[in-house]
Short mmCIF file of C-alpha atoms in Angstrom, two decimals:
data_model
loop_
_atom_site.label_atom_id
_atom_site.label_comp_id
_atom_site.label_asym_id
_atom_site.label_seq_id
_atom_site.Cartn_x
_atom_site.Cartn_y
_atom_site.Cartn_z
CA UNK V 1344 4.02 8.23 -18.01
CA UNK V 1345 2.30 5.08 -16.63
CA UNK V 1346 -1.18 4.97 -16.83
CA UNK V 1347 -2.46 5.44 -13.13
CA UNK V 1348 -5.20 7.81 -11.48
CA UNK V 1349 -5.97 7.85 -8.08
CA UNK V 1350 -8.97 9.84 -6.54
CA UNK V 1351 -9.80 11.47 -5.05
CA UNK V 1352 -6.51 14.00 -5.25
CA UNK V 1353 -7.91 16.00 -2.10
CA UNK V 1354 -10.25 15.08 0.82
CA UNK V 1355 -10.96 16.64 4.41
CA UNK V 1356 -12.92 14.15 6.79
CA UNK V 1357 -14.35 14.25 10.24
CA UNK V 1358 -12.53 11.47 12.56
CA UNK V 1359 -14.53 8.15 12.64
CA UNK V 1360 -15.77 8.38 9.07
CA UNK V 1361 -14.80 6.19 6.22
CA UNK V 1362 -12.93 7.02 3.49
CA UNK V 1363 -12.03 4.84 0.06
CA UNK V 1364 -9.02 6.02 -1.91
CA UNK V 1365 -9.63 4.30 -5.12
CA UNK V 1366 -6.41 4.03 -8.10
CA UNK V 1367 -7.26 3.00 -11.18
CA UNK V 1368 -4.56 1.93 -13.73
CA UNK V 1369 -4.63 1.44 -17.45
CA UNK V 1370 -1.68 -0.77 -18.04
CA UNK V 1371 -2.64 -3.82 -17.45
CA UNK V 1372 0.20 -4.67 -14.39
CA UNK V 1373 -0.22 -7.26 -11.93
CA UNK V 1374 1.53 -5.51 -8.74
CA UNK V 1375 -0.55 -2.64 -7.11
CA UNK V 1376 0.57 -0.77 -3.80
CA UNK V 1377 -0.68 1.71 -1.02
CA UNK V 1378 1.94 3.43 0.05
CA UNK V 1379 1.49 6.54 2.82
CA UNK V 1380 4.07 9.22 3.08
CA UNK V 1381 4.63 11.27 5.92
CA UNK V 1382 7.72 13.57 6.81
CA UNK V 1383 10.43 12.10 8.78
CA UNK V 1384 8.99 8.25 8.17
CA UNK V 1385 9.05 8.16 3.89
CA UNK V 1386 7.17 6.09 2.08
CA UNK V 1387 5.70 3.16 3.91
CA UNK V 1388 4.02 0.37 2.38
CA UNK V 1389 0.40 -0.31 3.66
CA UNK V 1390 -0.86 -3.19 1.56
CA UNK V 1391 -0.37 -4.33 -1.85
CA UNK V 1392 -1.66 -6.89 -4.26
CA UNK V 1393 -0.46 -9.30 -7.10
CA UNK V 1394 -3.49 -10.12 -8.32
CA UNK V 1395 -7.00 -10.06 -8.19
CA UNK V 1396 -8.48 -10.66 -5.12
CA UNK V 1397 -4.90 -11.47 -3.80
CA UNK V 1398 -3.94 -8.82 -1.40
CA UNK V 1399 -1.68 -8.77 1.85
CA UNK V 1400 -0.96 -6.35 4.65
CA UNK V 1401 2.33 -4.22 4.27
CA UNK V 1402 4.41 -2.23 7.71
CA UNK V 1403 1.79 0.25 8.63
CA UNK V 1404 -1.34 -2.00 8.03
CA UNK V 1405 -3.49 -1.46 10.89
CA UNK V 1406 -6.83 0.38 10.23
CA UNK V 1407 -6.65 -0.54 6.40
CA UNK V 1408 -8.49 -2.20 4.23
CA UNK V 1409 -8.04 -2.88 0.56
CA UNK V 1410 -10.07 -5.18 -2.47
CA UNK V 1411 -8.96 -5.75 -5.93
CA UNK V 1412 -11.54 -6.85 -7.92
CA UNK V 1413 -10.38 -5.77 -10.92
CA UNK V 1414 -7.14 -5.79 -12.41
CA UNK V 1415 -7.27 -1.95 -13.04
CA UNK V 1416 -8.95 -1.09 -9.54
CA UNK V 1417 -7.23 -1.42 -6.21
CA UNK V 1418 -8.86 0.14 -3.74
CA UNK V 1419 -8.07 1.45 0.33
CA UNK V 1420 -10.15 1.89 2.81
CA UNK V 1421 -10.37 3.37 6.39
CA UNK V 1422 -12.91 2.08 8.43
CA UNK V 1423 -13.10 5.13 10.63
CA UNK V 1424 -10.65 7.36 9.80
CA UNK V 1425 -8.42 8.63 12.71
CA UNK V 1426 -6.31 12.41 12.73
CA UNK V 1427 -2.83 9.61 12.65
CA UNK V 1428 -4.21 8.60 9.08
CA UNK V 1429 -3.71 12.09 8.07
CA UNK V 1430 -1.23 11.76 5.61
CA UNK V 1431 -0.25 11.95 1.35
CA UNK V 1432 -1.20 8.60 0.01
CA UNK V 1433 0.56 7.05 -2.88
CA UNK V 1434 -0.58 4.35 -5.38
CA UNK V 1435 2.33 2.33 -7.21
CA UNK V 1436 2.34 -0.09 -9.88
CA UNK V 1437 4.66 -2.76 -11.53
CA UNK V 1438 4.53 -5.41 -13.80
CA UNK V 1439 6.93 -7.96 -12.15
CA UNK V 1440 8.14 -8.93 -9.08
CA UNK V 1441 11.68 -9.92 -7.99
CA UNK V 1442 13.14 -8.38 -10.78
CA UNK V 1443 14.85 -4.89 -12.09
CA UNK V 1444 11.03 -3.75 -13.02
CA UNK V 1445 10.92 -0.23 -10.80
CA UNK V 1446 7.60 0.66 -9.78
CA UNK V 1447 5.23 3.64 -11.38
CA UNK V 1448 3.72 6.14 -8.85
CA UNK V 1449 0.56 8.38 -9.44
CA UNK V 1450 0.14 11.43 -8.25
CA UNK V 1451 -1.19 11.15 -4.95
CA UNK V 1452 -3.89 11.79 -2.47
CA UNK V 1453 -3.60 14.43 -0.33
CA UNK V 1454 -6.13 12.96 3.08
CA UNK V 1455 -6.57 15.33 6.24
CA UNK V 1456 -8.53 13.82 8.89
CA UNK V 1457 -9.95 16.27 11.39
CA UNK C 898 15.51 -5.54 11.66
CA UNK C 899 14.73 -3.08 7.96
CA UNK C 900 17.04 0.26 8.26
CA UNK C 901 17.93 2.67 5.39
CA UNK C 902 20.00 5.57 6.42
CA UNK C 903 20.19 8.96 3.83
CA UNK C 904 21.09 12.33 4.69
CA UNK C 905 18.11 14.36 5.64
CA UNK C 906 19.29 17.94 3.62
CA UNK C 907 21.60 18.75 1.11
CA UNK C 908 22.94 22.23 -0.56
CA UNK C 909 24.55 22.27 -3.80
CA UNK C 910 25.60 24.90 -6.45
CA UNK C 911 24.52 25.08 -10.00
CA UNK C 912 26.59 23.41 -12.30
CA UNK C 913 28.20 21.32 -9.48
CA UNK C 914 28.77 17.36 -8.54
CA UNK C 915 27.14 16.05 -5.83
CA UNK C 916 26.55 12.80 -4.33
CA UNK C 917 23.99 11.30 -2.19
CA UNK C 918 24.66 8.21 0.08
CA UNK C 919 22.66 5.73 1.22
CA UNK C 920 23.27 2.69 3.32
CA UNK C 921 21.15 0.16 4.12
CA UNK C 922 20.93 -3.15 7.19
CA UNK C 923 17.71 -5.12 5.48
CA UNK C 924 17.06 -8.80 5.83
CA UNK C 925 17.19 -9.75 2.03
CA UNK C 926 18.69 -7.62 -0.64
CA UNK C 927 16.95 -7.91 -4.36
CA UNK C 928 18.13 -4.85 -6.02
CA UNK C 929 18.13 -1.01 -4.60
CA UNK C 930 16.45 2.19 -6.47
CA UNK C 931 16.75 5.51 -6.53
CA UNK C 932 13.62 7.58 -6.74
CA UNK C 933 13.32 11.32 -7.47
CA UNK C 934 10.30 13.57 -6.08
CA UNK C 935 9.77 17.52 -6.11
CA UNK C 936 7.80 18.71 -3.92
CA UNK C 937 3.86 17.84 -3.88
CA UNK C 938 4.73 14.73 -6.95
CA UNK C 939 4.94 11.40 -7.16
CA UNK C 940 8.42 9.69 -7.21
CA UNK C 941 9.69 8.80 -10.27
CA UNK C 942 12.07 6.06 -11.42
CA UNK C 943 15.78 7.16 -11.42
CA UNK C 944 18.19 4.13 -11.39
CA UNK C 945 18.36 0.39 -10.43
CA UNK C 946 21.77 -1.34 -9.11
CA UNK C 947 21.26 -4.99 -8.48
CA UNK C 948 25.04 -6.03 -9.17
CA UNK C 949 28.03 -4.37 -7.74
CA UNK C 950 29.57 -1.10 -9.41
CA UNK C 951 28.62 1.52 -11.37
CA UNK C 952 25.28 2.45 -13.28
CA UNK C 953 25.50 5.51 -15.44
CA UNK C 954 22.37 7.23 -17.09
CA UNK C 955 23.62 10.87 -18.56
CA UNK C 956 23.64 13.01 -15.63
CA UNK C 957 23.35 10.90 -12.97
CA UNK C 958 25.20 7.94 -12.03
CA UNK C 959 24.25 5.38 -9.41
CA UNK C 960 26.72 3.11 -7.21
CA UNK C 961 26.58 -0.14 -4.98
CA UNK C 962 28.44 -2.25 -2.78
CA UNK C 963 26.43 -5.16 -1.44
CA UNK C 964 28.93 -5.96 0.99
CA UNK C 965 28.82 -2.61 2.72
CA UNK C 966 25.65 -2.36 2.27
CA UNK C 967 26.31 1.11 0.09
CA UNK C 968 25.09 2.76 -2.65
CA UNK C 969 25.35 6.53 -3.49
CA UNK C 970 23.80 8.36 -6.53
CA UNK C 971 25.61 11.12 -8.22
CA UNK C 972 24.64 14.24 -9.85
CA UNK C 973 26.34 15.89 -12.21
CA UNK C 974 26.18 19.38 -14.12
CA UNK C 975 23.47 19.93 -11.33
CA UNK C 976 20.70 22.34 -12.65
CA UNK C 977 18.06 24.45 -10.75
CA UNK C 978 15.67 21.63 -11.63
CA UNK C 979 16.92 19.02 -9.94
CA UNK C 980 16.04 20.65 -6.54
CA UNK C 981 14.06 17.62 -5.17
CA UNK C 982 13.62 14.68 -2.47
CA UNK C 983 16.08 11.43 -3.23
CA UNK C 984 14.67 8.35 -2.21
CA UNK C 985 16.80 5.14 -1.76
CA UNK C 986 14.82 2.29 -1.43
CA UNK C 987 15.66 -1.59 -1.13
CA UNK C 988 14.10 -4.28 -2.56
CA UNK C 989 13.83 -7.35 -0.27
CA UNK C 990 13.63 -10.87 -0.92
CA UNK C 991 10.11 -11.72 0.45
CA UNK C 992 7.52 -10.75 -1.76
CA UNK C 993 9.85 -8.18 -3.59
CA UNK C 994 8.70 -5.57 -1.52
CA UNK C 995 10.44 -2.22 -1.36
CA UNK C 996 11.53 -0.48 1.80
CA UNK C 997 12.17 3.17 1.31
CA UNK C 998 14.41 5.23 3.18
CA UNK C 999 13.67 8.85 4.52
CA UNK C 1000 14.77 10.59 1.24
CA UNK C 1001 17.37 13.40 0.90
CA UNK C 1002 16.11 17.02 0.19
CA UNK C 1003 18.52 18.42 -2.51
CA UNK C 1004 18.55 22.34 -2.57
CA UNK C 1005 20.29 23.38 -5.25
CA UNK C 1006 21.89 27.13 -5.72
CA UNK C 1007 22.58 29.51 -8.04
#
């Protein structure tokens, strides 16, 4: 299994607070992703990055924020989280882009906005 | 526009064949993957068609046409296990991005 760990896996927030979803990775891979996943839309990117400090916005960017200061840290914010950004968040990984390299998922983080 | 079209449910039997279709309208075509995810997991790697034909990995096989814009993945020998969401997803030509469709739910059945 790829080396990836986001946190935290659970969280329950009050609308209007914000919230960093942090995934840390041990394998050294240049591509990281935020992904959300909700039912009847599947998994939609939200921003990614191919390197550090290099980020940019994916479909469903709006109210996110991310940094990558380290290769092994990518992290997402909400400024002030909203009940629509209740949702299972996924971090993905890869090592290249453009070719038949898949990405890695980890486990997820379940976010409930109230 | 980005559209990739799956079947929202299937039921299968134990033991059986089955084969789940996806087509896809996306604005640059760089390869296409199937993911598989049980319920409250992450997705995990399946198969990866970039040429046209056949991909075959024990159990399952994978398919594509790039000129219809097709692909199907195929179970075989199904087993309770492999009750799960199938995700088709397309990887586009700007920034290598993927674009996932909805996913299939496969119930399988003794």
């Amino acid at each position: 299994d790829a080396g990836i760990t986001q946190s935290p896996r659970h969280k329950v927030t009050e609308t209007g607070t914000p919230v960093t979803l942090r995934c840390h990775q041990t394998e050294n891979h240049r591509y990281m992703y935020w992904y959300r996943q909700d039912p009847g839309h599947g998994l939609r990117l939200i921003h990614y990055s191919y390197g550090v400090k290099d980020t940019d916005k994916g479909e469903v960017s709006d109210g996110y924020s991310v940094s990558r200061s380290k290769t092994e840290d990518f992290l997402l914010t909400l400024e002030s989280a909203t009940s629509s950004q209740t949702s299972v968040y996924f971090c993905a990984i890869s090592d290249r882009q453009g070719v038949s390299q898949p990405q890695h998922f980890g486990d997820g983080t379940r976010l409930s906005i109230l | 526009g980005q559209n990739i079209d799956q079947p929202t449910e299937m039921t299968a039997t134990e033991g059986a064949i089955v084969q789940i279709n996806c087509t896809y309208q996306t604005s640059g075509f760089n390869g296409l993957f199937w993911y598989q995810q049980h319920a409250g997991e992450a997705p995990t790697f399946l198969s990866y068609n970039v040429l046209d034909g056949l991909e075959e990995k024990g159990r399952f096989s994978s398919f594509l046409s790039r000129s219809k814009g097709y692909s199907y993945l195929l179970l075989k020998e199904l087993q309770m296990k492999d009750s799960a969401s199938y995700l088709c997803a397309v990887r586009d030509n700007q920034g290598g991005k993927l674009i996932f469709g909805q996913g299939t739910e496969l119930s399988v059945k003794p």
